[in-house]
Short mmCIF file of C-alpha atoms and ligand atoms in Angstrom, two decimals:
data_model
loop_
_atom_site.label_atom_id
_atom_site.label_comp_id
_atom_site.label_asym_id
_atom_site.label_seq_id
_atom_site.Cartn_x
_atom_site.Cartn_y
_atom_site.Cartn_z
CA MET N 1 -12.39 5.66 -24.60
CA ILE N 2 -10.49 3.29 -23.45
CA THR N 3 -11.74 0.09 -22.52
CA ARG N 4 -9.69 -3.90 -21.83
CA PHE N 5 -9.74 -7.36 -22.24
CA ALA N 6 -8.03 -8.39 -18.78
CA PRO N 7 -7.22 -12.28 -18.70
CA SER N 8 -5.68 -14.41 -16.12
CA PRO N 9 -2.82 -16.79 -18.15
CA THR N 10 -4.29 -20.20 -15.51
CA GLY N 11 -5.82 -21.97 -18.13
CA PRO N 12 -6.78 -21.57 -22.21
CA LEU N 13 -9.09 -19.18 -23.60
CA HIS N 14 -12.42 -20.36 -24.32
CA LEU N 15 -15.19 -19.03 -26.42
CA GLY N 16 -16.59 -17.18 -23.07
CA HIS N 17 -12.68 -15.30 -23.20
CA ALA N 18 -13.09 -14.41 -26.86
CA TYR N 19 -16.64 -13.08 -26.41
CA SER N 20 -15.65 -10.72 -24.16
CA ALA N 21 -12.30 -9.54 -25.81
CA LEU N 22 -14.28 -9.03 -28.91
CA TYR N 23 -16.84 -7.14 -27.73
CA ALA N 24 -14.37 -4.86 -25.45
CA HIS N 25 -12.29 -4.18 -28.60
CA ASP N 26 -15.49 -3.78 -30.85
CA MET N 27 -16.78 -1.20 -28.67
CA ALA N 28 -13.80 0.53 -28.08
CA ARG N 29 -13.20 0.58 -31.81
CA ALA N 30 -16.65 1.77 -32.77
CA ALA N 31 -16.41 5.23 -30.89
CA GLY N 32 -12.49 5.10 -32.34
CA GLY N 33 -11.08 4.59 -28.78
CA THR N 34 -7.93 2.43 -27.55
CA PHE N 35 -8.38 -1.58 -26.44
CA LEU N 36 -5.89 -2.44 -23.87
CA LEU N 37 -4.79 -6.39 -22.65
CA ARG N 38 -3.74 -6.62 -18.85
CA ILE N 39 -2.70 -9.56 -17.73
CA GLU N 40 -3.44 -10.82 -14.36
CA ASP N 41 -0.73 -13.20 -13.29
CA ILE N 42 -1.38 -12.15 -8.87
CA ASP N 43 -1.97 -15.57 -8.46
CA GLN N 44 1.79 -17.11 -8.93
CA SER N 45 0.57 -20.43 -8.02
CA ARG N 46 -1.78 -20.56 -11.00
CA ALA N 47 -0.27 -18.64 -13.63
CA ARG N 48 2.19 -20.28 -16.25
CA PRO N 49 4.13 -18.31 -19.35
CA GLU N 50 2.57 -20.88 -21.54
CA TRP N 51 -0.86 -19.38 -21.02
CA GLU N 52 0.24 -16.41 -21.06
CA SER N 53 1.23 -16.80 -24.91
CA GLN N 54 -1.12 -18.49 -26.04
CA ILE N 55 -3.35 -15.69 -24.94
CA TYR N 56 -1.86 -13.45 -27.45
CA ASP N 57 -2.04 -15.65 -29.70
CA ASP N 58 -5.16 -16.29 -29.63
CA LEU N 59 -5.81 -13.03 -29.53
CA ALA N 60 -4.03 -11.91 -32.23
CA TRP N 61 -5.41 -14.93 -34.61
CA LEU N 62 -8.80 -13.56 -33.21
CA GLY N 63 -8.17 -10.39 -35.27
CA LEU N 64 -7.16 -8.04 -32.22
CA ALA N 65 -3.98 -5.56 -32.07
CA TRP N 66 -3.35 -3.87 -28.68
CA PRO N 67 -0.97 -1.35 -27.37
CA THR N 68 3.06 -2.68 -25.95
CA PRO N 69 3.99 -3.07 -23.41
CA VAL N 70 1.09 -5.02 -22.22
CA MET N 71 0.72 -4.11 -18.28
CA ARG N 72 1.36 -7.40 -16.22
CA GLN N 73 -0.47 -7.40 -12.65
CA SER N 74 3.10 -9.31 -11.10
CA ASP N 75 5.09 -6.34 -11.73
CA ARG N 76 2.86 -4.15 -10.21
CA LEU N 77 3.41 -5.35 -6.22
CA PRO N 78 4.41 -2.38 -4.97
CA THR N 79 1.98 -0.24 -5.76
CA TYR N 80 -0.75 -2.63 -4.72
CA ALA N 81 1.08 -2.31 -1.37
CA ALA N 82 1.10 1.37 -1.37
CA ALA N 83 -2.27 1.17 -1.38
CA LEU N 84 -2.79 -1.75 1.22
CA ASP N 85 -0.04 1.02 3.21
CA THR N 86 -2.67 3.52 2.82
CA LEU N 87 -5.42 1.64 4.00
CA TRP N 88 -4.22 0.16 7.25
CA THR N 89 -2.97 3.64 7.96
CA ARG N 90 -6.55 4.24 8.31
CA GLY N 91 -7.80 1.52 10.31
CA LEU N 92 -9.55 -0.53 7.56
CA LEU N 93 -8.17 -3.39 7.69
CA TYR N 94 -6.89 -6.03 9.85
CA PRO N 95 -4.92 -8.29 10.04
CA CYS N 96 -7.33 -12.32 9.35
CA SER N 97 -5.72 -16.14 9.45
CA CYS N 98 -9.03 -17.81 9.44
CA ASN N 99 -8.81 -21.37 7.21
CA ARG N 100 -12.29 -21.42 5.22
CA ARG N 101 -12.70 -24.31 7.95
CA ASP N 102 -12.63 -21.99 10.92
CA ILE N 103 -14.96 -19.65 8.79
CA LEU N 104 -17.30 -22.33 7.79
CA ALA N 105 -17.31 -23.21 11.77
CA ALA N 106 -18.42 -19.59 13.23
CA ALA N 107 -20.61 -18.76 9.94
CA SER N 108 -23.27 -21.10 10.31
CA ALA N 109 -25.19 -22.31 13.02
CA PRO N 110 -25.65 -26.32 12.48
CA GLN N 111 -28.17 -27.20 10.16
CA GLU N 112 -28.61 -23.87 8.68
CA GLY N 113 -26.48 -22.98 6.03
CA ALA N 114 -23.98 -20.26 5.90
CA ALA N 115 -24.75 -16.73 3.32
CA MET N 116 -23.02 -16.78 0.90
CA GLY N 117 -21.16 -13.46 -1.12
CA PRO N 118 -19.28 -12.72 -3.93
CA ASP N 119 -16.28 -14.36 -2.69
CA GLY N 120 -17.78 -17.07 -0.79
CA ILE N 121 -19.15 -17.34 2.76
CA ILE N 122 -19.30 -14.10 4.36
CA TYR N 123 -17.22 -13.49 6.97
CA PRO N 124 -18.39 -13.99 10.25
CA GLY N 125 -15.85 -11.04 11.73
CA THR N 126 -14.05 -13.58 13.88
CA CYS N 127 -10.87 -11.70 13.40
CA ARG N 128 -12.29 -7.77 13.58
CA GLY N 129 -10.82 -7.06 16.65
CA ARG N 130 -7.61 -7.46 16.23
CA PRO N 131 -4.85 -4.77 16.55
CA ARG N 132 -4.31 -2.95 13.61
CA THR N 133 -1.60 -0.29 15.57
CA GLY N 134 1.79 -0.34 14.36
CA PRO N 135 3.18 -1.48 11.04
CA ARG N 136 1.03 -3.04 8.51
CA PRO N 137 1.72 -7.46 9.17
CA GLN N 138 3.02 -9.34 6.69
CA ASP N 139 2.69 -12.96 5.66
CA THR N 140 -1.28 -12.74 7.07
CA ALA N 141 -4.51 -12.09 5.06
CA LEU N 142 -6.21 -8.51 5.47
CA ARG N 143 -9.58 -8.02 5.47
CA LEU N 144 -11.38 -4.56 4.43
CA ASP N 145 -13.98 -3.53 7.51
CA MET N 146 -16.54 -3.12 5.63
CA ARG N 147 -18.73 -0.84 8.56
CA LYS N 148 -15.51 1.21 8.69
CA SER N 149 -14.90 1.76 5.28
CA LEU N 150 -18.80 2.25 4.26
CA GLN N 151 -18.82 5.49 7.15
CA ALA N 152 -15.69 6.77 5.95
CA VAL N 153 -17.23 7.71 2.34
CA ASN N 154 -19.98 9.71 1.58
CA SER N 155 -21.71 7.67 -1.04
CA LYS N 156 -24.84 5.77 0.22
CA THR N 157 -25.17 3.63 -2.63
CA PHE N 158 -22.53 1.62 -4.68
CA TYR N 159 -23.44 0.07 -8.27
CA GLY N 160 -26.94 0.34 -6.79
CA MET N 161 -26.31 -1.63 -3.28
CA SER N 162 -27.09 0.21 -0.46
CA PRO N 163 -24.91 0.12 2.83
CA LYS N 164 -26.63 -2.13 4.17
CA HIS N 165 -26.59 -4.79 1.60
CA MET N 166 -22.96 -4.43 1.85
CA LEU N 167 -23.14 -5.41 5.37
CA ASP N 168 -24.91 -8.09 4.88
CA ASP N 169 -24.32 -9.61 1.56
CA ILE N 170 -20.51 -8.64 0.73
CA GLY N 171 -19.01 -8.29 4.32
CA ASP N 172 -15.55 -8.05 5.57
CA VAL N 173 -14.12 -9.27 2.02
CA VAL N 174 -10.04 -10.18 1.55
CA LEU N 175 -7.96 -7.21 0.43
CA CYS N 176 -4.40 -9.36 0.67
CA ARG N 177 -3.86 -12.75 0.43
CA ARG N 178 -1.35 -13.70 2.13
CA ASP N 179 0.09 -15.97 -0.50
CA MET N 180 0.05 -13.00 -2.97
CA GLY N 181 0.19 -9.94 -1.54
CA THR N 182 -3.01 -7.88 -2.94
CA SER N 183 -6.52 -9.68 -3.82
CA TYR N 184 -8.24 -9.60 -7.87
CA HIS N 185 -10.77 -6.66 -6.07
CA LEU N 186 -7.70 -4.29 -5.05
CA SER N 187 -5.83 -5.39 -7.95
CA VAL N 188 -8.29 -4.56 -10.20
CA VAL N 189 -9.23 -1.17 -9.42
CA ILE N 190 -5.73 0.05 -8.92
CA ASP N 191 -4.87 -0.70 -12.73
CA ASP N 192 -8.50 -0.06 -14.07
CA ALA N 193 -7.72 3.76 -12.75
CA ALA N 194 -4.11 3.47 -13.92
CA GLN N 195 -4.89 2.67 -17.59
CA GLN N 196 -7.43 4.92 -17.25
CA ILE N 197 -9.61 2.20 -17.84
CA THR N 198 -13.26 4.85 -18.84
CA ASP N 199 -15.61 1.28 -19.80
CA VAL N 200 -15.05 -1.98 -18.27
CA VAL N 201 -16.32 -4.73 -20.03
CA ARG N 202 -16.38 -8.15 -18.52
CA GLY N 203 -18.86 -11.10 -17.40
CA ALA N 204 -21.90 -11.01 -15.90
CA ASP N 205 -20.48 -12.90 -13.31
CA LEU N 206 -18.56 -10.61 -11.61
CA HIS N 207 -21.71 -7.93 -11.27
CA GLU N 208 -22.30 -9.03 -7.78
CA ALA N 209 -17.91 -7.91 -7.17
CA THR N 210 -18.53 -4.89 -8.64
CA PRO N 211 -20.22 -2.69 -5.84
CA ILE N 212 -17.09 -4.02 -4.00
CA HIS N 213 -15.17 -2.39 -6.74
CA VAL N 214 -17.57 1.15 -6.11
CA LEU N 215 -16.62 1.10 -2.93
CA LEU N 216 -12.32 0.74 -2.74
CA GLN N 217 -12.75 3.58 -5.95
CA HIS N 218 -14.31 5.77 -3.62
CA LEU N 219 -11.61 4.46 -0.33
CA LEU N 220 -8.86 4.95 -2.83
CA GLN N 221 -10.20 8.15 -4.29
CA ILE N 222 -9.63 6.65 -7.89
CA PRO N 223 -12.56 7.54 -10.33
CA THR N 224 -15.18 4.65 -11.42
CA PRO N 225 -15.78 3.64 -14.84
CA ALA N 226 -18.77 2.82 -16.49
CA TYR N 227 -19.41 -1.07 -16.27
CA HIS N 228 -21.09 -3.42 -18.68
CA HIS N 229 -21.79 -6.98 -17.78
CA HIS N 230 -21.98 -9.03 -21.19
CA ARG N 231 -24.19 -12.13 -20.62
CA LEU N 232 -22.12 -15.82 -20.15
CA ILE N 233 -21.64 -17.42 -22.58
CA ARG N 234 -22.48 -21.65 -21.67
CA ASP N 235 -22.49 -24.89 -23.10
CA ASP N 236 -24.81 -26.99 -24.83
CA ALA N 237 -25.89 -28.03 -21.37
CA GLY N 238 -26.75 -24.35 -20.16
CA LYS N 239 -23.77 -24.61 -18.19
CA ARG N 240 -21.13 -21.68 -17.89
CA LEU N 241 -17.77 -22.06 -19.91
CA ALA N 242 -15.24 -22.72 -16.88
CA LYS N 243 -11.06 -22.87 -18.15
CA ARG N 244 -10.67 -26.62 -17.55
CA ASP N 245 -13.23 -27.19 -20.25
CA ASP N 246 -10.26 -27.21 -23.50
CA ALA N 247 -13.09 -28.94 -25.50
CA ARG N 248 -14.30 -24.65 -25.90
CA ALA N 249 -10.51 -23.68 -26.13
CA ILE N 250 -10.41 -21.10 -28.49
CA ALA N 251 -6.78 -23.07 -29.45
CA THR N 252 -8.95 -26.40 -30.11
CA TYR N 253 -11.34 -24.77 -32.86
CA ARG N 254 -8.13 -22.96 -34.09
CA ALA N 255 -7.05 -26.83 -34.52
CA ASP N 256 -10.20 -27.69 -35.79
CA GLY N 257 -10.04 -25.75 -38.88
CA ALA N 258 -12.57 -22.49 -37.58
CA THR N 259 -11.86 -19.44 -38.51
CA PRO N 260 -12.05 -15.99 -36.43
CA ALA N 261 -15.20 -15.69 -37.85
CA ASP N 262 -16.80 -18.85 -37.10
CA ILE N 263 -15.78 -17.63 -34.13
CA ARG N 264 -17.62 -14.06 -34.28
CA ARG N 265 -20.33 -16.48 -34.86
CA MET N 266 -20.81 -18.45 -32.45
CA VAL N 267 -20.77 -15.95 -29.72
CA GLY N 268 -23.29 -14.14 -31.59
CA LEU N 269 -20.48 -10.93 -32.43
CA PRO N 270 -20.93 -9.37 -35.84
CA LEU N 271 -18.76 -9.48 -38.71
CA SER N 272 -17.71 -6.29 -39.16
CA SER N 273 -15.69 -4.48 -35.91
CA GLY N 274 -16.86 -0.93 -37.03
N1 LIG L 1 -9.23 -11.30 -14.16
C1 LIG L 1 -10.43 -12.05 -14.26
C2 LIG L 1 -10.40 -12.65 -14.76
O1 LIG L 1 -9.84 -13.71 -15.63
C3 LIG L 1 -11.21 -10.14 -14.77
C4 LIG L 1 -10.79 -9.39 -14.59
C5 LIG L 1 -12.04 -8.33 -15.28
O2 LIG L 1 -12.82 -7.92 -15.80
O3 LIG L 1 -12.47 -7.77 -13.85
O4 LIG L 1 -11.83 -13.78 -14.35
#
């Protein structure tokens, strides 16, 4: 078994991250497997070296250990580009220059709300007819043509989702963001495969993105790991913890004198990790 924790260094780790990391770590430990860490820093406008150092520091303090060197997504842009080239050559991507306002205007009839998918408003297809020939365009976003992609694979269900639901409830997601040269969805599936992750442990908030990941695994002919989506840690008001909730940051608890055992107790995990 190989599990992983894949944080983005865009803010302090909070209790929810601690839960995810400890859960993935304990699961690998109990099976005599390996726990890996991966830094998901494709959003270079938000990633900061100091957050990355804080991640290493907090996780080590929690009692976790992982093999080094740690995989960092910012080192892997050529690998993502190669996958985009493959999908482009197969005619499964198209360039899109719509901004949020364009999408909203095209998606919603007056008085009606626009349908929402895992990445926000479901794309109405404005740019779908743009040319897909020639070399892959740079400096523009690329969307996955959901209908063509579903036709290109044999599977009829994607993490329990039917092709019809993939079309209606997910649609043409962005696989290459203009400012990043990749996207969360593309990078996460390529790296889980590259690191031979057998079991992905992550929060229930990513449950609805998983059918996209399974479809991409079919398209790229890489294995689908087992997915374990755990409950989300909420604050006293029942709200999901966010990066900006500094009050729940591991570093804040540490500074207040909490121990790693206290953190395990707070998130409801057993003290002995097996
Ligand atoms: N980097 C993602 C995040 O911090 C997690 C990705 C995943 O576990 O699939 O939200």
